[in-house]
Short mmCIF file of C-alpha atoms in Angstrom, two decimals:
data_model
loop_
_atom_site.label_atom_id
_atom_site.label_comp_id
_atom_site.label_asym_id
_atom_site.label_seq_id
_atom_site.Cartn_x
_atom_site.Cartn_y
_atom_site.Cartn_z
CA MET A 149 -19.55 -5.84 -23.67
CA LYS A 150 -21.49 -5.96 -20.71
CA VAL A 151 -19.33 -5.81 -17.05
CA ALA A 152 -21.00 -9.66 -15.84
CA ASP A 153 -20.52 -11.17 -19.44
CA LEU A 154 -16.79 -10.69 -19.01
CA GLU A 155 -13.61 -13.88 -18.13
CA PRO A 156 -13.85 -15.50 -16.88
CA ARG A 157 -17.25 -15.70 -16.41
CA LEU A 158 -18.02 -16.31 -12.55
CA ILE A 159 -16.49 -13.66 -11.33
CA TRP A 160 -17.04 -11.03 -12.88
CA GLN A 161 -20.58 -12.10 -11.71
CA CYS A 162 -19.94 -11.83 -8.43
CA PHE A 163 -18.02 -8.48 -8.60
CA ASP A 164 -21.47 -6.70 -10.99
CA GLU A 165 -23.59 -7.97 -7.73
CA ILE A 166 -21.37 -6.14 -6.03
CA THR A 167 -20.72 -2.86 -7.46
CA ARG A 168 -24.98 -2.98 -7.40
CA ILE A 169 -24.28 -2.77 -3.33
CA PRO A 170 -23.73 0.88 -1.71
CA ARG A 171 -20.43 -0.08 0.10
CA PRO A 172 -19.21 3.25 2.06
CA THR A 173 -16.52 2.48 4.91
CA HIS A 174 -18.26 2.41 7.71
CA HIS A 175 -22.19 2.22 6.87
CA LEU A 176 -21.58 -1.60 5.12
CA GLU A 177 -25.10 -2.44 6.94
CA LYS A 178 -26.58 -3.33 3.12
CA MET A 179 -23.19 -5.50 1.87
CA ARG A 180 -23.08 -7.92 5.43
CA GLU A 181 -27.15 -8.48 4.03
CA PHE A 182 -26.36 -8.79 0.62
CA LEU A 183 -23.33 -11.47 1.37
CA VAL A 184 -25.00 -13.27 3.62
CA ASP A 185 -28.60 -13.88 1.22
CA TRP A 186 -25.71 -14.68 -0.71
CA ALA A 187 -24.75 -17.20 0.84
CA THR A 188 -28.03 -18.69 2.04
CA ARG A 189 -29.62 -18.92 -1.62
CA HIS A 190 -26.76 -20.87 -2.71
CA GLY A 191 -26.15 -22.56 0.29
CA ILE A 192 -22.62 -21.96 1.32
CA PRO A 193 -22.06 -21.81 5.29
CA VAL A 194 -22.01 -18.45 6.62
CA ARG A 195 -20.95 -17.12 9.69
CA THR A 196 -21.09 -12.87 11.06
CA ASP A 197 -19.48 -11.96 13.42
CA GLU A 198 -19.79 -8.76 15.95
CA VAL A 199 -17.84 -5.80 13.99
CA GLY A 200 -20.12 -7.17 11.16
CA ASN A 201 -17.21 -9.90 9.39
CA VAL A 202 -18.62 -12.00 7.51
CA VAL A 203 -17.92 -15.91 6.85
CA MET A 204 -17.99 -18.33 4.09
CA SER A 205 -16.88 -22.20 3.62
CA LYS A 206 -16.17 -24.56 1.02
CA ALA A 207 -15.06 -28.38 2.02
CA ALA A 208 -12.20 -29.83 0.44
CA THR A 209 -12.39 -31.17 -3.56
CA PRO A 210 -13.26 -35.20 -1.89
CA GLY A 211 -9.34 -36.78 -1.21
CA HIS A 212 -8.11 -33.35 -0.46
CA GLU A 213 -9.58 -33.00 3.52
CA ASP A 214 -6.70 -33.27 5.13
CA ALA A 215 -4.91 -30.12 3.52
CA PRO A 216 -4.05 -27.03 5.30
CA VAL A 217 -7.80 -25.09 5.42
CA VAL A 218 -6.80 -21.60 3.12
CA ILE A 219 -8.28 -18.57 3.70
CA LEU A 220 -9.48 -16.45 1.62
CA GLN A 221 -9.88 -12.67 2.25
CA GLY A 222 -10.75 -9.42 1.42
CA HIS A 223 -12.80 -6.34 2.42
CA GLN A 224 -15.85 -5.18 1.48
CA ASP A 225 -15.49 -1.47 2.32
CA MET A 226 -15.03 0.46 -1.12
CA VAL A 227 -12.97 4.54 -1.03
CA ALA A 228 -16.10 6.36 -1.79
CA GLU A 229 -15.26 8.92 -3.86
CA LYS A 230 -16.72 11.14 -6.62
CA ARG A 231 -15.96 14.30 -9.24
CA GLY A 232 -17.31 17.05 -8.07
CA ASP A 233 -19.95 17.59 -10.86
CA LYS A 234 -21.57 13.85 -10.38
CA GLU A 235 -24.47 13.47 -8.96
CA HIS A 236 -23.88 10.76 -6.58
CA ASP A 237 -25.22 9.34 -3.09
CA PHE A 238 -23.17 6.36 -1.85
CA LEU A 239 -26.05 5.12 0.89
CA THR A 240 -28.21 4.17 -2.00
CA ASP A 241 -26.35 4.16 -4.71
CA PRO A 242 -25.47 1.35 -7.24
CA ILE A 243 -21.70 1.72 -9.42
CA SER A 244 -22.16 2.81 -13.13
CA ALA A 245 -19.96 0.09 -14.40
CA TYR A 246 -18.82 0.00 -17.86
CA VAL A 247 -16.42 -1.91 -20.15
CA ASP A 248 -14.02 0.25 -22.19
CA GLY A 249 -11.04 -1.86 -23.81
CA ASP A 250 -9.13 -4.05 -21.66
CA TRP A 251 -9.89 -1.94 -18.04
CA VAL A 252 -13.88 -2.07 -16.37
CA LYS A 253 -14.64 1.95 -15.14
CA ALA A 254 -16.31 3.67 -13.30
CA ASP A 255 -18.92 7.18 -15.08
CA GLY A 256 -17.45 9.96 -12.42
CA THR A 257 -16.90 7.77 -9.18
CA THR A 258 -14.62 4.79 -7.53
CA LEU A 259 -15.05 1.71 -9.01
CA GLY A 260 -14.68 -0.11 -6.04
CA ALA A 261 -12.80 -3.14 -7.12
CA ASP A 262 -10.40 -2.18 -4.30
CA ASN A 263 -11.67 -4.64 -2.60
CA GLY A 264 -14.56 -5.87 -4.57
CA LEU A 265 -12.69 -8.68 -6.98
CA GLY A 266 -11.19 -9.17 -3.98
CA CYS A 267 -14.10 -10.41 -2.27
CA ALA A 268 -15.23 -11.30 -6.04
CA ALA A 269 -12.83 -13.84 -6.63
CA GLY A 270 -13.24 -15.80 -2.85
CA MET A 271 -17.37 -16.22 -4.06
CA ALA A 272 -15.87 -17.36 -7.27
CA VAL A 273 -14.11 -19.68 -5.76
CA LEU A 274 -17.00 -21.61 -3.42
CA LEU A 275 -18.60 -21.33 -6.05
CA ASP A 276 -16.75 -23.32 -9.23
CA ASP A 277 -17.38 -26.47 -7.88
CA SER A 278 -14.54 -27.55 -11.01
CA LEU A 279 -11.36 -26.92 -8.62
CA VAL A 280 -9.18 -28.33 -6.79
CA HIS A 281 -8.27 -26.89 -2.82
CA GLY A 282 -7.87 -27.81 0.18
CA PRO A 283 -10.72 -26.56 3.39
CA VAL A 284 -11.63 -23.18 2.24
CA GLU A 285 -12.61 -19.84 4.43
CA CYS A 286 -13.85 -17.08 2.34
CA LEU A 287 -12.91 -13.86 5.28
CA PHE A 288 -15.10 -10.27 4.09
CA THR A 289 -13.88 -8.00 6.63
CA VAL A 290 -15.42 -5.01 7.45
CA ASP A 291 -14.07 -0.99 7.49
CA GLU A 292 -10.13 -1.52 6.20
CA GLU A 293 -10.17 1.92 4.66
CA GLN A 294 -10.45 3.76 7.05
CA GLY A 295 -8.99 2.36 10.88
CA LEU A 296 -9.06 -1.27 9.91
CA VAL A 297 -12.34 -1.76 12.00
CA GLY A 298 -13.25 -6.22 10.78
CA ALA A 299 -9.17 -7.20 11.20
CA ASN A 300 -9.18 -4.92 14.52
CA GLY A 301 -11.68 -6.63 16.20
CA LEU A 302 -10.86 -10.13 14.61
CA GLN A 303 -12.04 -13.28 17.65
CA PRO A 304 -9.71 -16.51 18.18
CA GLY A 305 -11.63 -19.16 16.66
CA PHE A 306 -13.88 -16.98 13.87
CA VAL A 307 -11.90 -18.46 10.67
CA THR A 308 -9.61 -21.31 11.66
CA GLY A 309 -6.94 -21.63 8.40
CA SER A 310 -3.21 -21.72 8.30
CA VAL A 311 -2.08 -19.61 5.00
CA LEU A 312 -4.04 -16.84 4.99
CA LEU A 313 -3.83 -15.06 1.58
CA ASN A 314 -4.66 -12.04 0.93
CA LEU A 315 -6.13 -10.48 -2.45
CA ASP A 316 -6.13 -6.29 -2.10
CA SER A 317 -2.77 -5.72 -3.68
CA GLU A 318 -3.80 -4.04 -7.61
CA GLU A 319 -0.32 -5.19 -9.24
CA HIS A 320 -0.26 -8.46 -11.23
CA GLY A 321 2.95 -10.21 -11.09
CA SER A 322 3.49 -8.52 -7.52
CA LEU A 323 2.88 -10.77 -3.84
CA VAL A 324 3.75 -8.69 -1.13
CA ILE A 325 5.23 -10.32 1.86
CA GLY A 326 4.54 -7.26 4.10
CA CYS A 327 3.55 -3.45 4.43
CA ALA A 328 3.44 -0.13 5.69
CA GLY A 329 1.67 0.54 9.06
CA GLY A 330 -0.57 3.93 9.75
CA LYS A 331 -2.22 6.52 12.34
CA VAL A 332 -4.22 9.98 11.38
CA THR A 333 -3.68 12.66 13.42
CA GLN A 334 -6.82 15.17 13.29
CA CYS A 335 -6.53 18.63 14.45
CA THR A 336 -9.47 20.68 15.41
CA VAL A 337 -8.51 24.96 15.48
CA PRO A 338 -11.50 27.35 17.03
CA VAL A 339 -12.62 30.11 14.78
CA GLU A 340 -14.53 32.87 15.98
CA LYS A 341 -16.43 34.48 12.64
CA VAL A 342 -16.81 38.26 12.73
CA GLY A 343 -18.10 40.68 10.91
CA VAL A 344 -17.47 41.45 7.53
CA PRO A 345 -15.40 44.12 6.40
CA GLU A 346 -16.35 46.69 4.37
CA GLY A 347 -14.66 47.45 0.69
CA TYR A 348 -14.35 44.08 -0.25
CA GLU A 349 -15.28 41.96 -3.38
CA TYR A 350 -15.50 38.60 -3.42
CA TYR A 351 -13.32 35.01 -5.41
CA LYS A 352 -13.90 31.30 -5.01
CA VAL A 353 -10.96 30.51 -5.57
CA HIS A 354 -10.67 26.62 -7.55
CA LEU A 355 -7.98 23.92 -7.36
CA ASN A 356 -9.93 21.08 -9.18
CA HIS A 357 -9.07 17.81 -11.22
CA PHE A 358 -5.74 16.79 -9.30
CA LYS A 359 -5.02 13.28 -9.61
CA GLY A 360 -5.36 12.19 -6.33
CA GLY A 361 -5.10 8.66 -5.71
CA HIS A 362 -4.23 6.32 -3.15
CA SER A 363 -2.12 8.16 -0.73
CA GLY A 364 0.39 4.76 0.30
CA MET A 365 0.85 3.28 -3.87
CA GLU A 366 0.95 6.96 -5.32
CA ILE A 367 2.68 8.72 -2.66
CA ASN A 368 6.10 8.23 -4.37
CA LEU A 369 4.45 9.53 -7.85
CA GLY A 370 4.57 13.35 -6.76
CA ARG A 371 1.16 14.34 -7.37
CA GLY A 372 -0.23 17.70 -5.81
CA ASN A 373 -1.89 18.20 -2.55
CA ALA A 374 -4.89 20.75 -3.67
CA ASN A 375 -5.06 21.05 -0.02
CA GLN A 376 -1.36 22.64 0.58
CA GLN A 377 -1.51 23.97 -3.37
CA LEU A 378 -4.42 26.22 -2.55
CA CYS A 379 -3.23 26.81 1.30
CA ARG A 380 0.19 27.57 -0.56
CA PHE A 381 -1.44 30.91 -3.08
CA LEU A 382 -3.49 32.69 -0.23
CA TRP A 383 -0.61 32.20 1.80
CA GLU A 384 1.93 34.27 -0.31
CA ASN A 385 -0.84 36.32 -1.16
CA TRP A 386 -2.40 36.67 2.67
CA ARG A 387 0.37 39.64 3.38
CA LYS A 388 0.16 41.57 -0.54
CA TYR A 389 -3.69 41.65 -0.61
CA SER A 390 -5.57 41.79 2.82
CA LEU A 391 -6.52 38.84 2.53
CA GLU A 392 -9.41 37.79 3.85
CA LEU A 393 -11.12 34.12 4.64
CA ALA A 394 -14.21 32.87 4.76
CA CYS A 395 -15.05 30.43 4.01
CA ILE A 396 -12.34 26.45 3.10
CA ASP A 397 -13.15 22.87 2.38
CA GLY A 398 -10.50 20.45 0.79
CA GLY A 399 -9.96 16.72 -0.37
CA GLY A 400 -12.22 14.08 1.83
CA LEU A 401 -10.63 10.85 3.20
CA ALA A 402 -7.73 9.73 4.39
CA ASN A 403 -6.01 8.29 3.03
CA ALA A 404 -6.89 9.56 -0.46
CA ILE A 405 -4.16 12.25 -2.00
CA PRO A 406 -6.85 15.52 -2.33
CA ARG A 407 -7.67 16.72 -5.59
CA GLU A 408 -9.78 19.50 -5.20
CA CYS A 409 -9.53 22.29 -2.39
CA TRP A 410 -11.52 25.60 -2.40
CA ALA A 411 -12.00 28.97 -1.00
CA ILE A 412 -14.32 32.30 -0.50
CA VAL A 413 -11.48 34.65 0.09
CA GLY A 414 -12.62 38.72 0.43
CA VAL A 415 -9.55 41.45 -1.78
CA PRO A 416 -10.25 44.88 -1.15
CA SER A 417 -12.11 46.11 -3.72
CA GLY A 418 -9.60 47.98 -5.43
CA MET A 419 -6.87 45.47 -5.56
CA CYS A 420 -9.26 42.97 -8.41
CA ALA A 421 -7.29 42.81 -11.60
CA PRO A 422 -3.90 42.45 -9.87
CA PHE A 423 -5.16 39.64 -7.69
CA GLU A 424 -7.09 38.12 -10.68
CA LYS A 425 -3.42 38.68 -12.60
CA GLU A 426 -1.43 36.34 -9.35
CA VAL A 427 -4.09 33.77 -10.25
CA GLU A 428 -3.60 33.57 -13.88
CA ASN A 429 0.58 33.14 -12.10
CA PHE A 430 -0.88 30.81 -10.26
CA SER A 431 -2.28 28.53 -12.83
CA GLY A 432 1.01 28.47 -15.49
CA MET A 433 3.25 27.82 -12.52
CA LEU A 434 1.30 25.05 -10.87
CA HIS A 435 1.76 23.73 -14.73
CA ALA A 436 4.52 24.13 -15.56
CA GLU A 437 5.71 22.17 -11.72
CA PHE A 438 3.01 19.12 -12.18
CA LEU A 439 2.58 18.88 -15.72
CA LEU A 440 4.67 15.51 -15.37
CA ALA A 441 3.44 13.75 -12.44
CA GLU A 442 -0.02 15.57 -13.32
CA GLY A 443 -1.26 16.19 -16.84
CA ASP A 444 -2.91 19.26 -17.81
CA GLY A 445 -6.27 18.77 -16.64
CA PHE A 446 -6.29 20.47 -13.42
CA THR A 447 -7.66 24.28 -13.12
CA PHE A 448 -7.15 27.04 -10.65
CA THR A 449 -9.51 29.58 -11.23
CA ALA A 450 -11.50 32.12 -9.85
CA SER A 451 -14.45 33.67 -10.12
CA ARG A 452 -16.75 36.07 -8.44
CA ALA A 453 -18.88 34.87 -5.13
CA ASP A 454 -21.48 36.71 -2.55
CA ALA A 455 -20.91 38.67 -0.11
CA PRO A 456 -20.47 36.18 2.94
CA SER A 457 -22.37 36.97 5.69
CA GLU A 458 -19.00 36.43 7.86
CA VAL A 459 -14.62 36.09 7.56
CA LEU A 460 -13.32 34.22 9.96
CA GLU A 461 -11.78 35.78 12.73
CA ARG A 462 -7.72 37.67 10.26
CA VAL A 463 -5.30 36.17 12.81
CA ALA A 464 -6.91 33.18 13.03
CA ALA A 465 -7.43 32.83 9.60
CA HIS A 466 -3.50 33.32 8.80
CA ASN A 467 -2.94 30.19 10.89
CA ILE A 468 -4.66 28.55 10.13
CA VAL A 469 -3.54 28.72 6.67
CA SER A 470 0.13 28.68 7.41
CA ALA A 471 -0.43 25.57 9.43
CA VAL A 472 -2.05 23.73 6.20
CA PHE A 473 0.80 25.39 3.29
CA SER A 474 3.64 24.30 6.10
CA CYS A 475 2.77 20.54 6.88
CA PRO A 476 4.68 18.47 6.09
CA ASN A 477 2.40 15.67 3.69
CA GLY A 478 3.88 12.83 0.95
CA VAL A 479 7.09 11.49 0.68
CA GLN A 480 9.18 11.47 4.38
CA GLY A 481 12.10 9.32 3.49
CA MET A 482 13.19 6.35 2.02
CA SER A 483 13.81 3.07 3.21
CA ASN A 484 17.04 1.38 3.46
CA ALA A 485 16.24 -1.99 3.87
CA VAL A 486 14.54 -2.44 1.17
CA GLU A 487 15.33 -1.01 -2.03
CA GLY A 488 12.78 1.29 -3.33
CA LEU A 489 10.43 1.40 -1.78
CA VAL A 490 9.00 4.34 0.85
CA GLU A 491 9.76 3.71 4.95
CA THR A 492 7.36 7.12 5.75
CA SER A 493 5.02 9.42 4.14
CA CYS A 494 2.56 12.12 4.66
CA ASN A 495 -1.27 12.48 3.38
CA LEU A 496 -2.25 16.01 3.98
CA ALA A 497 -6.12 14.29 3.37
CA SER A 498 -7.98 16.67 4.26
CA VAL A 499 -9.35 21.07 5.54
CA LYS A 500 -13.18 21.37 6.51
CA MET A 501 -15.07 24.13 8.64
CA GLN A 502 -17.76 22.49 11.03
CA GLU A 503 -19.43 24.92 13.43
CA GLY A 504 -17.00 27.29 15.01
CA LYS A 505 -13.66 25.76 14.13
CA VAL A 506 -11.54 24.08 11.95
CA VAL A 507 -10.31 20.15 11.27
CA VAL A 508 -7.56 19.19 9.28
CA THR A 509 -6.64 15.41 8.93
CA VAL A 510 -3.28 14.38 8.16
CA HIS A 511 -2.30 10.14 7.44
CA GLN A 512 1.00 8.97 8.58
CA ARG A 513 2.26 5.74 7.27
CA SER A 514 5.56 4.04 7.86
CA SER A 515 6.65 0.31 7.88
CA VAL A 516 8.64 1.49 11.51
CA ASP A 517 6.21 2.28 13.90
CA SER A 518 8.29 5.02 15.41
CA ARG A 519 9.53 7.15 12.42
CA ARG A 520 4.60 7.08 12.25
CA ASP A 521 3.62 8.36 15.24
CA GLU A 522 7.20 10.68 14.16
CA ILE A 523 6.54 12.39 11.35
CA ALA A 524 2.03 12.30 12.90
CA ASP A 525 4.51 14.26 16.40
CA ARG A 526 5.23 16.85 13.96
CA VAL A 527 1.80 17.29 12.70
CA ARG A 528 0.65 18.11 16.18
CA ALA A 529 3.85 20.49 17.19
CA LEU A 530 2.77 22.69 14.68
CA PHE A 531 -0.43 23.10 14.16
CA GLU A 532 -1.27 22.67 19.00
CA MET A 533 0.77 26.15 18.02
CA ILE A 534 -1.60 28.36 16.33
CA GLY A 535 -4.35 26.53 19.20
CA ALA A 536 -5.43 23.47 17.73
CA GLU A 537 -6.41 19.96 19.74
CA VAL A 538 -4.72 17.34 18.32
CA ARG A 539 -6.01 13.32 18.12
CA PHE A 540 -3.91 10.19 17.20
CA ASP A 541 -7.09 7.08 15.47
CA ASP A 542 -7.21 4.64 13.79
CA ALA A 543 -3.56 3.23 14.13
CA TYR A 544 -2.31 -0.11 12.49
CA VAL A 545 0.67 -1.53 13.06
CA GLY A 546 2.58 -2.72 9.92
CA TRP A 547 3.83 -5.83 8.66
CA ALA A 548 7.12 -7.32 8.45
CA PRO A 549 8.44 -9.98 5.85
CA ASN A 550 9.29 -12.75 6.28
CA PRO A 551 10.79 -14.02 2.74
CA ALA A 552 11.48 -17.80 4.79
CA SER A 553 7.04 -18.20 3.32
CA LYS A 554 6.15 -21.34 2.46
CA VAL A 555 3.10 -20.65 0.73
CA LEU A 556 5.06 -17.90 -1.11
CA GLU A 557 7.63 -20.51 -2.58
CA VAL A 558 4.56 -22.00 -3.38
CA ALA A 559 3.01 -19.05 -5.16
CA VAL A 560 6.38 -18.07 -6.84
CA GLU A 561 6.54 -21.75 -7.98
CA SER A 562 3.07 -22.06 -9.43
CA TYR A 563 4.05 -18.11 -10.93
CA GLU A 564 6.87 -19.36 -13.34
CA SER A 565 5.36 -22.46 -13.54
CA LEU A 566 2.12 -20.46 -15.11
CA PHE A 567 3.47 -16.60 -17.24
CA GLY A 568 7.82 -18.64 -17.47
CA GLU A 569 8.81 -15.30 -15.25
CA LYS A 570 9.70 -14.46 -12.29
CA PRO A 571 7.51 -12.69 -9.59
CA LYS A 572 7.71 -9.49 -8.06
CA VAL A 573 7.99 -10.17 -4.35
CA GLU A 574 8.35 -6.50 -2.58
CA ALA A 575 5.91 -5.15 0.35
CA LEU A 576 4.39 -2.21 -0.29
CA HIS A 577 4.05 2.15 1.38
CA ALA A 578 0.27 0.29 1.26
CA GLY A 579 -1.36 -0.84 4.58
CA LEU A 580 -3.12 -4.32 4.20
CA GLU A 581 -4.61 -5.90 7.22
CA CYS A 582 -2.12 -8.65 7.36
CA GLY A 583 -0.08 -6.91 10.20
CA LEU A 584 -3.17 -7.71 12.60
CA PHE A 585 -3.76 -11.46 11.53
CA LEU A 586 -0.93 -11.80 12.81
CA ALA A 587 -1.06 -10.30 15.81
CA LYS A 588 -3.92 -12.55 16.68
CA MET A 589 -2.90 -15.87 14.58
CA PRO A 590 1.35 -16.10 15.22
CA GLY A 591 2.60 -18.51 12.61
CA LEU A 592 0.00 -17.87 10.28
CA ASP A 593 1.26 -18.24 6.93
CA MET A 594 0.06 -14.74 4.88
CA ILE A 595 0.65 -13.72 0.97
CA SER A 596 -1.20 -11.23 -0.82
CA PHE A 597 -1.41 -10.73 -4.51
CA GLY A 598 -4.12 -9.54 -6.86
CA PRO A 599 -5.08 -8.83 -10.59
CA THR A 600 -4.27 -4.65 -11.96
CA LEU A 601 -5.92 -2.17 -10.57
CA LYS A 602 -4.95 1.86 -11.35
CA ASP A 603 -6.43 4.87 -9.95
CA ILE A 604 -7.30 3.58 -6.88
CA HIS A 605 -9.06 5.35 -4.03
CA SER A 606 -9.84 8.03 -6.69
CA PRO A 607 -12.71 8.74 -9.55
CA ASN A 608 -10.50 7.43 -12.16
CA GLU A 609 -10.56 3.85 -10.76
CA LYS A 610 -10.34 0.72 -12.84
CA ALA A 611 -9.90 -2.98 -13.59
CA ASN A 612 -7.64 -4.17 -16.09
CA ILE A 613 -9.45 -7.18 -18.05
CA PRO A 614 -6.55 -8.58 -19.66
CA SER A 615 -5.09 -9.45 -15.74
CA VAL A 616 -8.24 -10.85 -13.72
CA ALA A 617 -7.99 -13.59 -15.60
CA GLU A 618 -4.37 -14.41 -15.35
CA PHE A 619 -5.05 -13.63 -11.72
CA TRP A 620 -7.81 -15.96 -10.98
CA LYS A 621 -5.67 -18.58 -13.54
CA PHE A 622 -3.06 -18.10 -10.80
CA LEU A 623 -5.61 -17.28 -7.20
CA THR A 624 -6.25 -21.38 -7.55
CA ASP A 625 -3.36 -22.45 -9.10
CA ILE A 626 -1.92 -22.57 -5.82
CA MET A 627 -4.97 -23.54 -3.76
CA ARG A 628 -3.84 -26.77 -6.20
CA ARG A 629 -1.10 -26.31 -4.87
CA LEU A 630 -1.27 -26.01 -1.47
CA ALA A 631 -3.85 -28.90 -1.61
#
């Protein structure tokens, strides 16, 4: 079965169209053009703003004109992650989505159901004339995944609603009423390259196929961080084998747990056999440590590599390895206000070599802004000790829960009526745009919900088909009740 043939047909047809549009964060020109053309094609009023946000509107069902204006909100961009062996250009190629049992998946890349299904739901509401609702505004924001650019740039009056339904959560049956804020720390370490020493053999040491995932939603699952674990190996063996480092590359986006990291290292020629045994032993240890969190599908290997023309100056290289190994990563504190909620976390997202420097990117999250800033400052203090220039980017505020929310009350009643059980009401450690919306539109009444998605921000991302049908029932029933 094709994705577009799934039920509810309208939402899946819209999502199928979206998967054909390249839309990685910060490259949304084609997506914005698609949305404007799609609205024009269907006779739907549409506007854009200076930062690229798009809003479409639909009049109320006759007789419900006095109902509050409801904003349906999703973000245009998707996280662009792929398997190392997958040939895919996110700037030009469509996502290859397919049906596998109860799931929609992608072939070797992120699926983009985060937040393509949220956008598709808004588009389907605009198309479906059988629904009962008040006035509707569908807001499609830009660059949520890095910097929340659209929410930050939203100008007064671009949307007018008093109720906002954020369609960017990933567990059907969960109503989200709060989320963490975050900040990205970028550490740039200057490095000098020197001549290759004599008497060395070179290896590509490669940690690959960790599960990765969303650095907010899945930071509490104990998954491995490829950058940190590879540097752990290098640090433990640096002096024993007098290692040289020619290059290192790991991770990708700030909000994705790194699945892969590799380095080219030099080993004295007479020590190759014991070094290879160290790799074998370390691999066994990693599998023992991470079996429950990662399964046994990941690999840690060393293969012979050609000798490079240069290596990194030895002290600077060791400093970088040491700092990455030592960097705060994972859960840093649990909430005392909400049982089971991660309060503060840190994701050692990427280690990248550039001309004359190594750039390490770390993403901090917390529902307490001062704790977010404290962890960012700890990262800064660590990397400044090795001569790094440190800057903070993309800070965003959290969303404080409002248990007295009227739309929450309506949503709980709707869920109980439709599904015969109470929904889970919670705050998330992930970042949502809602806190920024509230800062710009005080008094806005909001909740966030969505269908069930798994392994978002990784090539294993998948969308649960039955939950999309239930999500659609839920969304349209909330709108009917609000009208």
